[in-house]
PDB file of C-alpha atoms in Angstrom:
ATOM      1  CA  UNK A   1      89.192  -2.568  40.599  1.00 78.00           C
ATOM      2  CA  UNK A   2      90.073  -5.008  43.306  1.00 85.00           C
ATOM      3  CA  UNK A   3      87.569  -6.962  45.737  1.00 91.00           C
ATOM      4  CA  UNK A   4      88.351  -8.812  48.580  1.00 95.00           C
ATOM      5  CA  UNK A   5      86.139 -10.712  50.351  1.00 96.00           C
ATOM      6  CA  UNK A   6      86.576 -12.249  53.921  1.00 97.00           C
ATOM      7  CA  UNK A   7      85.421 -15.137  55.711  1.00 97.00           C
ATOM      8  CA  UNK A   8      83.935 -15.511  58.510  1.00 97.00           C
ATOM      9  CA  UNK A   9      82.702 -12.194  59.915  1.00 96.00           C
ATOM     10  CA  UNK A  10      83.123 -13.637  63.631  1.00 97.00           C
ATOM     11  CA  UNK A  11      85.478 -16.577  64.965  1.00 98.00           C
ATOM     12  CA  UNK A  12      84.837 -18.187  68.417  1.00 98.00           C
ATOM     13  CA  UNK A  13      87.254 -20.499  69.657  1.00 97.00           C
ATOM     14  CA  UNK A  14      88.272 -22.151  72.938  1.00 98.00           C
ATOM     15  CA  UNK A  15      91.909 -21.406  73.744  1.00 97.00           C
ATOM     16  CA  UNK A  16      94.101 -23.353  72.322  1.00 97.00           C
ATOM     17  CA  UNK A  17      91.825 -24.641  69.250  1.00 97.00           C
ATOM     18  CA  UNK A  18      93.276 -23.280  65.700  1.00 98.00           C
ATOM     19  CA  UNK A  19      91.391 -20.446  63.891  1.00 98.00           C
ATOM     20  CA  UNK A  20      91.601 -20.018  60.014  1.00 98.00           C
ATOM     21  CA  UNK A  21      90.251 -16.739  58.142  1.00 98.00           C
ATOM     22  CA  UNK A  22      89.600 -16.918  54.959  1.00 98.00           C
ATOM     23  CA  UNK A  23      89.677 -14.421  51.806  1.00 98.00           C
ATOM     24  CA  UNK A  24      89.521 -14.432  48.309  1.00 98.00           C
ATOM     25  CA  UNK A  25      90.752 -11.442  45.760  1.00 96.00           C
ATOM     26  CA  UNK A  26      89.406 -10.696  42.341  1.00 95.00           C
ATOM     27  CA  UNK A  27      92.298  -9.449  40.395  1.00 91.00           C
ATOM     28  CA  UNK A  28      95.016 -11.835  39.355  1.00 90.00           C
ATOM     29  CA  UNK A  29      97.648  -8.855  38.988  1.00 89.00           C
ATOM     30  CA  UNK A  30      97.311  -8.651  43.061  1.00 91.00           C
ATOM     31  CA  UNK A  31     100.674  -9.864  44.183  1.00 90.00           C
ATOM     32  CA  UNK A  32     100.909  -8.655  47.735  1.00 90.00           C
ATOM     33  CA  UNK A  33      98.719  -9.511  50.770  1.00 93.00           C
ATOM     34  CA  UNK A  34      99.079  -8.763  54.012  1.00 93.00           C
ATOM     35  CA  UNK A  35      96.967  -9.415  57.329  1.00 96.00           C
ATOM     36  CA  UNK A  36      96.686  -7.017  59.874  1.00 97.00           C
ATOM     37  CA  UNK A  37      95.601  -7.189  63.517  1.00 98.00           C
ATOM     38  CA  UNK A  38      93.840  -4.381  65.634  1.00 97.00           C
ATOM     39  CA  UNK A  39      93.208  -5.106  68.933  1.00 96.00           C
ATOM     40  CA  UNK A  40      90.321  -2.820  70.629  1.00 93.00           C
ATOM     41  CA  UNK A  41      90.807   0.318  70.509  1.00 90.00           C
ATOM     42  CA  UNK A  42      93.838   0.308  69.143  1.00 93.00           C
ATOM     43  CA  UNK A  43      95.432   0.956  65.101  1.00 95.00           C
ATOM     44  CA  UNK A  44      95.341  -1.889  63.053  1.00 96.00           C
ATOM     45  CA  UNK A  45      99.346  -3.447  62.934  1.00 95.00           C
ATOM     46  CA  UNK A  46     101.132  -5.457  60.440  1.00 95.00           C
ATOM     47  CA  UNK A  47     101.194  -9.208  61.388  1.00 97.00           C
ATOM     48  CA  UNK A  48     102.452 -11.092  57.903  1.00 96.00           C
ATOM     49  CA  UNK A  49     102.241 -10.634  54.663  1.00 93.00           C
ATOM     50  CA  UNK A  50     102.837 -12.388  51.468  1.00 91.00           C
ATOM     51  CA  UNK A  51     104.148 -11.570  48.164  1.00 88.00           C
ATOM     52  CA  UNK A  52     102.516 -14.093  45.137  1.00 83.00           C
ATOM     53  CA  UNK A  53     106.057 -15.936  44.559  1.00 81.00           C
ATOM     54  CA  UNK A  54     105.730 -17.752  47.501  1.00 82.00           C
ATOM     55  CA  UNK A  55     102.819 -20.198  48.737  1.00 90.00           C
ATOM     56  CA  UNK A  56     103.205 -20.112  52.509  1.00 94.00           C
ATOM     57  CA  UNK A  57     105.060 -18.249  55.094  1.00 93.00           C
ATOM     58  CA  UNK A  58     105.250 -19.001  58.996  1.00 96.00           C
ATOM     59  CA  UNK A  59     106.165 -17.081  61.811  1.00 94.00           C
ATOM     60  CA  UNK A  60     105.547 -18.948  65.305  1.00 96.00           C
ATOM     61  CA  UNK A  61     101.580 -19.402  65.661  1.00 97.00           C
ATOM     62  CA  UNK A  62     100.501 -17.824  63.002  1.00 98.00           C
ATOM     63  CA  UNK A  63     101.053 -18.602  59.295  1.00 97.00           C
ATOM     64  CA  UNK A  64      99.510 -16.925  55.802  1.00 97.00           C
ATOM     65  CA  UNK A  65      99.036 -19.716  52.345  1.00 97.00           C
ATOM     66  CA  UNK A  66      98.568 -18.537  48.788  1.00 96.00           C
ATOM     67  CA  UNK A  67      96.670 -19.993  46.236  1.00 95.00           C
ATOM     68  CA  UNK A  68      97.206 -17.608  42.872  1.00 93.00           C
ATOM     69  CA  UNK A  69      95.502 -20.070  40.916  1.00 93.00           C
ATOM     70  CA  UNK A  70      92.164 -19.979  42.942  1.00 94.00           C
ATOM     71  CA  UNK A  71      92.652 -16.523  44.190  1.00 95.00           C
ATOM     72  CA  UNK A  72      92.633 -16.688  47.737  1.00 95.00           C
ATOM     73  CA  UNK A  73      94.521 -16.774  50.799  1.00 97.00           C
ATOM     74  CA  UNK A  74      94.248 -17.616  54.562  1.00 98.00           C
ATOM     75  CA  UNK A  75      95.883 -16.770  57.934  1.00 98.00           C
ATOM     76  CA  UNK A  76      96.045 -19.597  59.968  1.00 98.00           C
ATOM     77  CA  UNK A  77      96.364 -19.274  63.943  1.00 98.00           C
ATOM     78  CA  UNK A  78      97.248 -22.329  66.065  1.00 97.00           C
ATOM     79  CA  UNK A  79      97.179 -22.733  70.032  1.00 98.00           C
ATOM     80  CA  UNK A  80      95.042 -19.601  70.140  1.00 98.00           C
ATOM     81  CA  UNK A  81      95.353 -17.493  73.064  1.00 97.00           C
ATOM     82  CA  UNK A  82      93.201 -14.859  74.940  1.00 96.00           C
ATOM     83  CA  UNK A  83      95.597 -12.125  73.504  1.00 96.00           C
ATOM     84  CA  UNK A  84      94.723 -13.046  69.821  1.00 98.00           C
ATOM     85  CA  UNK A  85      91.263 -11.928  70.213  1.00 98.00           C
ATOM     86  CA  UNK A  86      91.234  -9.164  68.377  1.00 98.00           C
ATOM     87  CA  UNK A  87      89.826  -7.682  65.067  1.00 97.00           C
ATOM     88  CA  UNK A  88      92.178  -8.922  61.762  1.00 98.00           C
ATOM     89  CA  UNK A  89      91.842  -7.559  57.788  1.00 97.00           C
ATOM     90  CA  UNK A  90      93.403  -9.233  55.045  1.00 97.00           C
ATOM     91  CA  UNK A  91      94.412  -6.873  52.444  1.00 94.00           C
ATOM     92  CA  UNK A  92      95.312  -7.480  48.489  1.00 93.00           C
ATOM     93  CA  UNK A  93      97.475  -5.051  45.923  1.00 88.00           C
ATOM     94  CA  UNK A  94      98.226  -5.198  42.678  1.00 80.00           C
ATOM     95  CA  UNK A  95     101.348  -4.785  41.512  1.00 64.00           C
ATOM     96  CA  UNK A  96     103.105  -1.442  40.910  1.00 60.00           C
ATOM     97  CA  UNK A  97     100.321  -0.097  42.840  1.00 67.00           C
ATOM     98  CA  UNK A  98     100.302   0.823  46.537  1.00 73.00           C
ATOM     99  CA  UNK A  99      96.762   1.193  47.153  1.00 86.00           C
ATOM    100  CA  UNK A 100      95.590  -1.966  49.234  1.00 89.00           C
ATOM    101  CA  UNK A 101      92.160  -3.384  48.892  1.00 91.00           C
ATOM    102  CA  UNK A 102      90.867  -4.585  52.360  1.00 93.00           C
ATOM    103  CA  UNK A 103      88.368  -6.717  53.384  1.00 95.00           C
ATOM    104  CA  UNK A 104      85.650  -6.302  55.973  1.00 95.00           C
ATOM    105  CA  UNK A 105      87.632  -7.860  59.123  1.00 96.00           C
ATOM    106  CA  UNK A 106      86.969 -10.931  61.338  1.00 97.00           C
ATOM    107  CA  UNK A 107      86.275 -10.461  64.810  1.00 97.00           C
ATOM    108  CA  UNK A 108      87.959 -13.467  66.539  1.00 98.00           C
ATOM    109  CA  UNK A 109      87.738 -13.939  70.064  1.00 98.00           C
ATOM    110  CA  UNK A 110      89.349 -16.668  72.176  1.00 97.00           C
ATOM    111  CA  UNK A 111      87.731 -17.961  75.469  1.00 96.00           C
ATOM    112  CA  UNK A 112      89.868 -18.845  78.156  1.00 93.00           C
TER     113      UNK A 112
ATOM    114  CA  UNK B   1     110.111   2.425  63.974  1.00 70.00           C
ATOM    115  CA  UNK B   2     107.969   4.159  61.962  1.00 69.00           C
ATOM    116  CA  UNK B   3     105.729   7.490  63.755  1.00 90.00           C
ATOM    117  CA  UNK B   4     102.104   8.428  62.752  1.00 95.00           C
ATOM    118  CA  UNK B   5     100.374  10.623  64.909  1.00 96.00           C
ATOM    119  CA  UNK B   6      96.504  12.053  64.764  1.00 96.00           C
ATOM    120  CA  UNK B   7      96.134  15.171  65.993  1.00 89.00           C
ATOM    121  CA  UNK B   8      93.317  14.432  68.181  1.00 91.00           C
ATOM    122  CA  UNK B   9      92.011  10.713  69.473  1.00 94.00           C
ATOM    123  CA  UNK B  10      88.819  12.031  69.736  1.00 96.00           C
ATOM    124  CA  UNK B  11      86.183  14.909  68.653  1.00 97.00           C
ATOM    125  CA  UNK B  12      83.141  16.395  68.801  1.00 97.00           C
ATOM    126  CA  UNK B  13      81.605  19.034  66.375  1.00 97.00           C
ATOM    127  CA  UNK B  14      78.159  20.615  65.025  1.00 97.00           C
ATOM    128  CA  UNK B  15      76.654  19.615  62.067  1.00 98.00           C
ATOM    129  CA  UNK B  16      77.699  21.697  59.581  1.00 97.00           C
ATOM    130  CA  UNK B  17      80.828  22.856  61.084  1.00 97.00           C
ATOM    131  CA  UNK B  18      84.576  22.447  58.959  1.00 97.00           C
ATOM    132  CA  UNK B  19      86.542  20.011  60.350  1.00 97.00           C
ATOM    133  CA  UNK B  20      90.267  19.799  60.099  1.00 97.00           C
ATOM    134  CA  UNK B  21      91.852  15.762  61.119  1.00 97.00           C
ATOM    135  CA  UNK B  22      95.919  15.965  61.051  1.00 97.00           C
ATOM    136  CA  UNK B  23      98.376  12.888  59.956  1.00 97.00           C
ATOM    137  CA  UNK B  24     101.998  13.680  60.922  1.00 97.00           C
ATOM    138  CA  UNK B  25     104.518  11.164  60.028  1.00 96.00           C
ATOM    139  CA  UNK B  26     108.514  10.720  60.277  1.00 94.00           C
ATOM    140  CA  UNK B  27     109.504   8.059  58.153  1.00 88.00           C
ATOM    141  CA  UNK B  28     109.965  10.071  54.991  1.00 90.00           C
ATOM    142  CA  UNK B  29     107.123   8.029  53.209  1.00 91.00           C
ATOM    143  CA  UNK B  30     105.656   8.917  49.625  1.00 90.00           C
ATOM    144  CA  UNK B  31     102.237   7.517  50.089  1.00 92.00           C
ATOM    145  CA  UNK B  32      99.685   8.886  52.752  1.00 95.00           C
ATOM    146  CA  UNK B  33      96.250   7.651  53.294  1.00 96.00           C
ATOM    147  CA  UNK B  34      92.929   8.404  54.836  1.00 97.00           C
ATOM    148  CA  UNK B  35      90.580   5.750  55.741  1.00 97.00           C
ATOM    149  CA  UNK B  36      87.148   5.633  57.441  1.00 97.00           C
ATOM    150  CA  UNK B  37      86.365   2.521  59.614  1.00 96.00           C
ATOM    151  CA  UNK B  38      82.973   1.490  60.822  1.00 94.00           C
ATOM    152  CA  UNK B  39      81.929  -1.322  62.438  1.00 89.00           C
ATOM    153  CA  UNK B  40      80.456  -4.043  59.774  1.00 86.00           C
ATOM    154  CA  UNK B  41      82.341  -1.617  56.816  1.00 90.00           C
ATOM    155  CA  UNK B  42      85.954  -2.398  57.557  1.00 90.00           C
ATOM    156  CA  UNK B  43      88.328  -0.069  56.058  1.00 94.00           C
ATOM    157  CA  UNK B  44      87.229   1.997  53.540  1.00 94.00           C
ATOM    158  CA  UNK B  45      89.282   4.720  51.569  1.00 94.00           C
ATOM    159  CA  UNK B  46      88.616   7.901  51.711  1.00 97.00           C
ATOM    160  CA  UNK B  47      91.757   9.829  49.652  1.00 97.00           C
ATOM    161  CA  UNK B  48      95.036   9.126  48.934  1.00 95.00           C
ATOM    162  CA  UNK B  49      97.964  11.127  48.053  1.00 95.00           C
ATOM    163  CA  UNK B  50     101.852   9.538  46.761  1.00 91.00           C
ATOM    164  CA  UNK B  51     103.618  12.834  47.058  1.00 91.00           C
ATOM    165  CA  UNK B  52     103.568  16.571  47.718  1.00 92.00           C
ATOM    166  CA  UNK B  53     100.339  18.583  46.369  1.00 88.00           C
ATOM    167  CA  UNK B  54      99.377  15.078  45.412  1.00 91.00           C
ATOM    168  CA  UNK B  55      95.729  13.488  45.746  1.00 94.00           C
ATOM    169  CA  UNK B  56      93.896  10.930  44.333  1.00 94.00           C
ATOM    170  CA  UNK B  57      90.308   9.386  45.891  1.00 95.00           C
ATOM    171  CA  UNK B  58      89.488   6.285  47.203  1.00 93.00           C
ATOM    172  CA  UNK B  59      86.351   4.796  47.392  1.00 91.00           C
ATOM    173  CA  UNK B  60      83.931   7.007  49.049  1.00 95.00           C
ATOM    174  CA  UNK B  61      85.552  10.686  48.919  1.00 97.00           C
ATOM    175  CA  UNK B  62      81.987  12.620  49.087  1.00 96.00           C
ATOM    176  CA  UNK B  63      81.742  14.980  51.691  1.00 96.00           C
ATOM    177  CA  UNK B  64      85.374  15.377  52.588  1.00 98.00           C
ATOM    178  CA  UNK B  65      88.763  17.032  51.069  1.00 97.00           C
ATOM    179  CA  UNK B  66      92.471  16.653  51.403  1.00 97.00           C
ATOM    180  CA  UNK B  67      95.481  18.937  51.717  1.00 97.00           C
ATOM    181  CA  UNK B  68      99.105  17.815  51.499  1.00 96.00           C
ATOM    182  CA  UNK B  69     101.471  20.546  51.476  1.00 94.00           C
ATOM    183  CA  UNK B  70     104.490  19.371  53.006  1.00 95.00           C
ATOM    184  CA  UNK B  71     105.470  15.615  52.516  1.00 95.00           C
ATOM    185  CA  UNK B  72     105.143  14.589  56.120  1.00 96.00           C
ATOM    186  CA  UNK B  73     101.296  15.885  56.637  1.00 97.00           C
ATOM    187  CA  UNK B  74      98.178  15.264  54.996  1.00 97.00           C
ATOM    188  CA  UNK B  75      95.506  16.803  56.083  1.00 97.00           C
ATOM    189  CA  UNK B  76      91.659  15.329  56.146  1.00 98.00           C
ATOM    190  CA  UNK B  77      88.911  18.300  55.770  1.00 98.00           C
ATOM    191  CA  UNK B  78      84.991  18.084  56.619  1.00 97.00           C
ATOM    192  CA  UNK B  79      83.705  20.965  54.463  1.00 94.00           C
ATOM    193  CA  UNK B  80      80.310  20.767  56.260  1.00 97.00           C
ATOM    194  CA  UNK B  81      80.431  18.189  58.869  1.00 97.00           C
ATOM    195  CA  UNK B  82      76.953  16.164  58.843  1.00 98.00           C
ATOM    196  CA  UNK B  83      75.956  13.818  61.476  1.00 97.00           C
ATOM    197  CA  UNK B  84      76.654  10.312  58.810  1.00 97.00           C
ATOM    198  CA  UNK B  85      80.327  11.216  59.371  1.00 98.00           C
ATOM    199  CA  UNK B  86      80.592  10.250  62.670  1.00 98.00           C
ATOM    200  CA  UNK B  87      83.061   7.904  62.509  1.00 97.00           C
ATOM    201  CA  UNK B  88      86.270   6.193  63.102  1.00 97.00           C
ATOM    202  CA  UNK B  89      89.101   7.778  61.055  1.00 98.00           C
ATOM    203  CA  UNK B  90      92.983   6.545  60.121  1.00 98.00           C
ATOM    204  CA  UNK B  91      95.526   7.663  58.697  1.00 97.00           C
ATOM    205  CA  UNK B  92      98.277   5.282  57.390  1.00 96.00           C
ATOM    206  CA  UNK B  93     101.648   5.688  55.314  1.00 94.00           C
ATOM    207  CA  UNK B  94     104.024   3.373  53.259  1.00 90.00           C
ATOM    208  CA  UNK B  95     107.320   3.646  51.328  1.00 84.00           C
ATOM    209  CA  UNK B  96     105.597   1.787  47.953  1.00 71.00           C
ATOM    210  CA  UNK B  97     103.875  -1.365  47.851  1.00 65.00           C
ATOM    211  CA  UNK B  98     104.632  -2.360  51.244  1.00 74.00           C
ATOM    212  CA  UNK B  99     103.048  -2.599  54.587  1.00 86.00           C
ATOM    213  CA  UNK B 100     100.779   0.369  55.986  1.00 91.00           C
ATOM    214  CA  UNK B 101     101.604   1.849  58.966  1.00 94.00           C
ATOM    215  CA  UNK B 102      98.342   3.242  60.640  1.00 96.00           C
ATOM    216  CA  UNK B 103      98.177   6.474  63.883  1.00 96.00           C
ATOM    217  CA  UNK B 104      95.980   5.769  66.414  1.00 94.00           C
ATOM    218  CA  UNK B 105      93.035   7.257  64.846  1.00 96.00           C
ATOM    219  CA  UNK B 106      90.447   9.904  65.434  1.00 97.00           C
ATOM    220  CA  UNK B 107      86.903   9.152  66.812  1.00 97.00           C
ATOM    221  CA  UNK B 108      84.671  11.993  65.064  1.00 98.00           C
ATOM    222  CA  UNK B 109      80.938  12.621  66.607  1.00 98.00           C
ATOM    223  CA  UNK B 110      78.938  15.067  64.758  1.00 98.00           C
ATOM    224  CA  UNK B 111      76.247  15.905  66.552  1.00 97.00           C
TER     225      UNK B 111
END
């Protein structure tokens, strides 16, 4: 089956510094990966995802890249703020499945 | 916007005691999921189902069974609650190989 592993386990950054998460999959057939974010004590929410036809996707501060041919893919946060600091998982499927594969979550936190 | 909603947001039972965690959800979705989150562990699957009477397991489905008799509920069952299952628990939905949509989730303390 799938394996994704994530990198680092915890991020510290000063507000306004960039943070970048990194994770690698396992399965080449894995064509969908999203990132979520859950904030504490709350459910874990969609933030962007990726589907393997493209190589990067943006939306404000944060943005996801895609490299199929090394496996692995990374959310990237810029101008951090204290209201990023929050537990994220990136997540990997293969295709025609539904079942994602998660990692094990990096714990970023932003000081003011 | 889609609606998942936990029974309870948090609970405490006796070791050894059956345990019943509800997943409601509105959005008409095929796939329902349970997952187990502890800190260190991320998300781990417990069961899965994609459609009515329906269930498949995940990675670690010892200890625990599923129900899903109508499409919008799926049902999470401690046979024997023991105290390694205290936990935190979600349950999330999705229309195919999309995006999850997660409830709030149920903290479980077996004491």
């Amino acid at each position: 089956g799938e394996n994704v592993e994530q990198h680092p386990s915890t991020l510290s950054v000063q507000e306004g510094d960039s943070a970048v998460i990194k994770c690698t999959y396992s399965d080449s057939a894995s064509n969908y990966f999203p990132w979520y974010k859950q904030e504490l004590g709350k459910r874990p929410q969609l933030i962007i995802d990726i589907r393997s036809n493209v190589g990067e996707k943006k939306d404000q501060r944060i943005a996801v890249t895609l490299n199929k041919t090394a496996k692995h893919f990374s959310l990237h946060i810029t101008e951090t703020q204290p209201e990023d600091s929050a537990v994220y998982f990136c997540a990997a499927s293969i295709g025609g499945s539904y079942i994602p594969t998660f990692g094990r979550g990096t714990s970023l936190i932003v000081h003011p | 916007d889609v609606k998942v909603t936990q029974s309870s947001r948090y609970l405490v039972k006796r070791t050894g005691e059956k345990v019943f965690l509800e997943c409601v959800q509105d959005m008409d979705h095929e796939n329902m999921f349970w997952y187990r989150q502890d800190p260190g562990l991320g998300l781990r699957l417990i069961y899965f189902s994609y459609d009515v009477k329906m269930k498949e397991k995940g990675d670690i489905p010892e200890g625990y069974s599923v129900s899903r008799e109508k499409k919008e509920r799926f049902s999470l069952i401690l046979e024997s609650a023991s105290t390694n299952q205290t936990s935190m628990y979600l349950c999330a939905t999705s229309g195919g190989n999309s995006p999850l949509h997660f409830g709030n989730g149920t903290r479980l303390t077996v004491t």
